[in-house]
PDB file of C-alpha atoms in Angstrom:
ATOM      1  CA  MET A   1     -43.910 -11.610  22.632  1.00 61.00           C
ATOM      2  CA  GLU A   2     -41.336  -8.863  23.101  1.00 68.00           C
ATOM      3  CA  ARG A   3     -40.989  -8.552  19.308  1.00 79.00           C
ATOM      4  CA  LEU A   4     -44.613  -7.484  19.148  1.00 81.00           C
ATOM      5  CA  ASP A   5     -43.786  -4.412  21.213  1.00 81.00           C
ATOM      6  CA  ASN A   6     -42.603  -2.711  18.026  1.00 86.00           C
ATOM      7  CA  LEU A   7     -46.275  -2.675  17.015  1.00 89.00           C
ATOM      8  CA  ARG A   8     -47.437  -0.867  20.161  1.00 91.00           C
ATOM      9  CA  PRO A   9     -47.783   2.519  18.376  1.00 92.00           C
ATOM     10  CA  LEU A  10     -50.201   0.819  15.971  1.00 95.00           C
ATOM     11  CA  ILE A  11     -52.381  -0.184  18.945  1.00 95.00           C
ATOM     12  CA  LEU A  12     -52.606   3.427  20.112  1.00 95.00           C
ATOM     13  CA  PHE A  13     -53.368   4.564  16.554  1.00 97.00           C
ATOM     14  CA  VAL A  14     -56.139   1.978  16.095  1.00 97.00           C
ATOM     15  CA  SER A  15     -57.559   2.844  19.525  1.00 97.00           C
ATOM     16  CA  GLY A  16     -57.867   6.488  18.514  1.00 97.00           C
ATOM     17  CA  LEU A  17     -59.409   5.644  15.151  1.00 97.00           C
ATOM     18  CA  LEU A  18     -61.921   3.267  16.718  1.00 97.00           C
ATOM     19  CA  GLY A  19     -62.903   5.881  19.304  1.00 97.00           C
ATOM     20  CA  ALA A  20     -63.416   8.542  16.657  1.00 98.00           C
ATOM     21  CA  ALA A  21     -65.271   6.119  14.392  1.00 97.00           C
ATOM     22  CA  GLY A  22     -67.502   5.030  17.268  1.00 96.00           C
ATOM     23  CA  VAL A  23     -68.624   8.575  17.957  1.00 97.00           C
ATOM     24  CA  ALA A  24     -69.118   9.339  14.252  1.00 95.00           C
ATOM     25  CA  LEU A  25     -71.096   6.125  13.729  1.00 95.00           C
ATOM     26  CA  ALA A  26     -73.303   6.853  16.728  1.00 94.00           C
ATOM     27  CA  ALA A  27     -74.069  10.258  15.246  1.00 93.00           C
ATOM     28  CA  ALA A  28     -74.773   8.748  11.823  1.00 92.00           C
ATOM     29  CA  ALA A  29     -77.076   6.144  13.343  1.00 90.00           C
ATOM     30  CA  SER A  30     -79.008   8.756  15.297  1.00 90.00           C
ATOM     31  CA  HIS A  31     -79.472  10.967  12.231  1.00 89.00           C
ATOM     32  CA  GLY A  32     -81.295   8.492  10.053  1.00 83.00           C
ATOM     33  CA  GLY A  33     -78.752   5.779   9.319  1.00 74.00           C
ATOM     34  CA  ASP A  34     -79.412   2.092   9.745  1.00 78.00           C
ATOM     35  CA  MET A  35     -79.548   1.828  13.519  1.00 82.00           C
ATOM     36  CA  ARG A  36     -78.952  -1.926  13.451  1.00 88.00           C
ATOM     37  CA  LEU A  37     -75.735  -1.805  11.413  1.00 92.00           C
ATOM     38  CA  LEU A  38     -74.342   1.599  12.373  1.00 94.00           C
ATOM     39  CA  GLY A  39     -75.400   1.259  16.000  1.00 93.00           C
ATOM     40  CA  SER A  40     -73.726  -2.131  16.310  1.00 94.00           C
ATOM     41  CA  ALA A  41     -70.563  -0.865  14.634  1.00 95.00           C
ATOM     42  CA  SER A  42     -70.513   2.157  16.951  1.00 96.00           C
ATOM     43  CA  THR A  43     -70.955  -0.020  20.020  1.00 96.00           C
ATOM     44  CA  MET A  44     -68.080  -2.326  19.044  1.00 96.00           C
ATOM     45  CA  CYS A  45     -65.793   0.630  18.314  1.00 97.00           C
ATOM     46  CA  LEU A  46     -66.652   2.441  21.538  1.00 97.00           C
ATOM     47  CA  ALA A  47     -66.285  -0.747  23.605  1.00 97.00           C
ATOM     48  CA  HIS A  48     -62.928  -1.781  22.206  1.00 98.00           C
ATOM     49  CA  ALA A  49     -61.198   1.596  21.735  1.00 98.00           C
ATOM     50  CA  PRO A  50     -60.701   2.140  25.499  1.00 97.00           C
ATOM     51  CA  ALA A  51     -59.758  -1.523  25.914  1.00 97.00           C
ATOM     52  CA  LEU A  52     -56.979  -1.096  23.364  1.00 97.00           C
ATOM     53  CA  LEU A  53     -55.860   2.076  25.100  1.00 97.00           C
ATOM     54  CA  ALA A  54     -55.749   0.246  28.446  1.00 97.00           C
ATOM     55  CA  LEU A  55     -53.818  -2.664  26.958  1.00 96.00           C
ATOM     56  CA  HIS A  56     -51.386  -0.213  25.374  1.00 95.00           C
ATOM     57  CA  ALA A  57     -50.854   1.550  28.685  1.00 95.00           C
ATOM     58  CA  GLY A  58     -50.707  -1.627  30.758  1.00 91.00           C
ATOM     59  CA  HIS A  59     -48.371  -3.653  28.598  1.00 90.00           C
ATOM     60  CA  ARG A  60     -45.858  -3.972  31.447  1.00 88.00           C
ATOM     61  CA  LEU A  61     -48.461  -5.413  33.799  1.00 90.00           C
ATOM     62  CA  VAL A  62     -50.156  -7.836  31.414  1.00 91.00           C
ATOM     63  CA  ARG A  63     -47.630  -9.963  29.576  1.00 90.00           C
ATOM     64  CA  THR A  64     -50.076 -10.750  26.762  1.00 94.00           C
ATOM     65  CA  ALA A  65     -51.333  -7.155  26.387  1.00 94.00           C
ATOM     66  CA  THR A  66     -49.701  -6.356  23.054  1.00 94.00           C
ATOM     67  CA  LEU A  67     -50.769  -9.597  21.380  1.00 95.00           C
ATOM     68  CA  ALA A  68     -54.277  -9.306  22.834  1.00 97.00           C
ATOM     69  CA  ALA A  69     -54.626  -5.710  21.650  1.00 97.00           C
ATOM     70  CA  LEU A  70     -53.522  -6.613  18.132  1.00 96.00           C
ATOM     71  CA  VAL A  71     -55.987  -9.500  17.944  1.00 97.00           C
ATOM     72  CA  ILE A  72     -58.863  -7.478  19.426  1.00 98.00           C
ATOM     73  CA  GLY A  73     -58.074  -4.547  17.134  1.00 97.00           C
ATOM     74  CA  LEU A  74     -57.998  -6.750  14.044  1.00 97.00           C
ATOM     75  CA  GLY A  75     -61.269  -8.407  15.002  1.00 98.00           C
ATOM     76  CA  THR A  76     -62.964  -5.089  15.683  1.00 98.00           C
ATOM     77  CA  VAL A  77     -61.822  -3.577  12.382  1.00 97.00           C
ATOM     78  CA  LEU A  78     -62.968  -6.673  10.490  1.00 97.00           C
ATOM     79  CA  PHE A  79     -66.333  -6.863  12.268  1.00 97.00           C
ATOM     80  CA  THR A  80     -67.161  -3.164  11.971  1.00 97.00           C
ATOM     81  CA  GLY A  81     -65.744  -2.986   8.460  1.00 96.00           C
ATOM     82  CA  ASP A  82     -68.173  -5.662   7.369  1.00 97.00           C
ATOM     83  CA  LEU A  83     -71.127  -3.863   8.981  1.00 95.00           C
ATOM     84  CA  LEU A  84     -70.110  -0.596   7.326  1.00 94.00           C
ATOM     85  CA  ALA A  85     -69.698  -2.282   3.948  1.00 95.00           C
ATOM     86  CA  ARG A  86     -73.201  -3.739   4.314  1.00 94.00           C
ATOM     87  CA  HIS A  87     -74.589  -0.279   5.104  1.00 92.00           C
ATOM     88  CA  PHE A  88     -72.717   1.814   2.542  1.00 91.00           C
ATOM     89  CA  LEU A  89     -72.078  -0.713  -0.244  1.00 94.00           C
ATOM     90  CA  ALA A  90     -75.052  -3.053   0.271  1.00 93.00           C
ATOM     91  CA  THR A  91     -72.651  -6.006   0.397  1.00 94.00           C
ATOM     92  CA  GLY A  92     -70.304  -7.387   3.028  1.00 93.00           C
ATOM     93  CA  LEU A  93     -66.522  -7.423   2.825  1.00 94.00           C
ATOM     94  CA  PHE A  94     -66.497 -11.161   2.121  1.00 95.00           C
ATOM     95  CA  PRO A  95     -68.588 -14.134   3.256  1.00 95.00           C
ATOM     96  CA  MET A  96     -68.482 -14.649   7.030  1.00 95.00           C
ATOM     97  CA  ALA A  97     -66.406 -11.478   7.635  1.00 96.00           C
ATOM     98  CA  ALA A  98     -68.481 -10.311  10.621  1.00 95.00           C
ATOM     99  CA  PRO A  99     -68.510 -13.716  12.360  1.00 96.00           C
ATOM    100  CA  ILE A 100     -64.771 -14.095  11.757  1.00 97.00           C
ATOM    101  CA  GLY A 101     -64.222 -10.610  13.183  1.00 97.00           C
ATOM    102  CA  GLY A 102     -66.397 -11.382  16.192  1.00 97.00           C
ATOM    103  CA  THR A 103     -64.608 -14.663  16.806  1.00 98.00           C
ATOM    104  CA  THR A 104     -61.283 -12.856  16.528  1.00 98.00           C
ATOM    105  CA  MET A 105     -62.415 -10.332  19.155  1.00 98.00           C
ATOM    106  CA  ILE A 106     -63.384 -13.198  21.466  1.00 98.00           C
ATOM    107  CA  LEU A 107     -59.991 -14.816  20.886  1.00 98.00           C
ATOM    108  CA  GLY A 108     -58.313 -11.500  21.753  1.00 98.00           C
ATOM    109  CA  TRP A 109     -60.175 -11.344  25.052  1.00 98.00           C
ATOM    110  CA  LEU A 110     -59.091 -14.914  25.787  1.00 98.00           C
ATOM    111  CA  VAL A 111     -55.490 -13.795  25.176  1.00 97.00           C
ATOM    112  CA  VAL A 112     -56.094 -11.081  27.798  1.00 96.00           C
ATOM    113  CA  ALA A 113     -57.339 -13.781  30.192  1.00 96.00           C
ATOM    114  CA  ALA A 114     -54.294 -15.937  29.452  1.00 95.00           C
ATOM    115  CA  GLY A 115     -52.161 -13.060  30.699  1.00 93.00           C
ATOM    116  CA  ALA A 116     -53.180 -14.046  34.228  1.00 92.00           C
ATOM    117  CA  PHE A 117     -50.932 -17.091  33.928  1.00 93.00           C
ATOM    118  CA  PHE A 118     -47.779 -15.208  32.946  1.00 87.00           C
ATOM    119  CA  ARG A 119     -45.585 -13.182  35.249  1.00 75.00           C
ATOM    120  CA  SER A 120     -45.495  -9.439  34.760  1.00 72.00           C
ATOM    121  CA  ARG A 121     -42.428  -8.031  33.085  1.00 64.00           C
ATOM    122  CA  PRO A 122     -39.680  -6.772  35.358  1.00 65.00           C
ATOM    123  CA  ALA A 123     -39.571  -2.996  35.847  1.00 61.00           C
ATOM    124  CA  GLY A 124     -37.708  -1.118  33.136  1.00 57.00           C
ATOM    125  CA  ILE A 125     -38.559  -3.479  30.296  1.00 53.00           C
TER     126      ILE A 125
END
């Protein structure tokens, strides 16, 4: 899992984008957009952006943090991307994109939980 640490800057980047997107989508939903699609996308972004930030910051304490953050981030982007495509393009990304994204987010959270069974990294790594 140490090889994945090269992707840690991507986690921080995606966290920031999801946070910004969550706020923008909440505003769009409250100003006449489809509350069901945009509201759900906003909620997923705003729920997972701080989680990714925490996993980025706590990668030394949770051995599976980097992998979990990548999986959660991918799932969130896929899930919200499908909702946004449905709103703005009137069609989804591809069949079953939202359920696959949601399942991927769940898998990412299970990777977080699996971190409880691995020792923390030694200091300085």
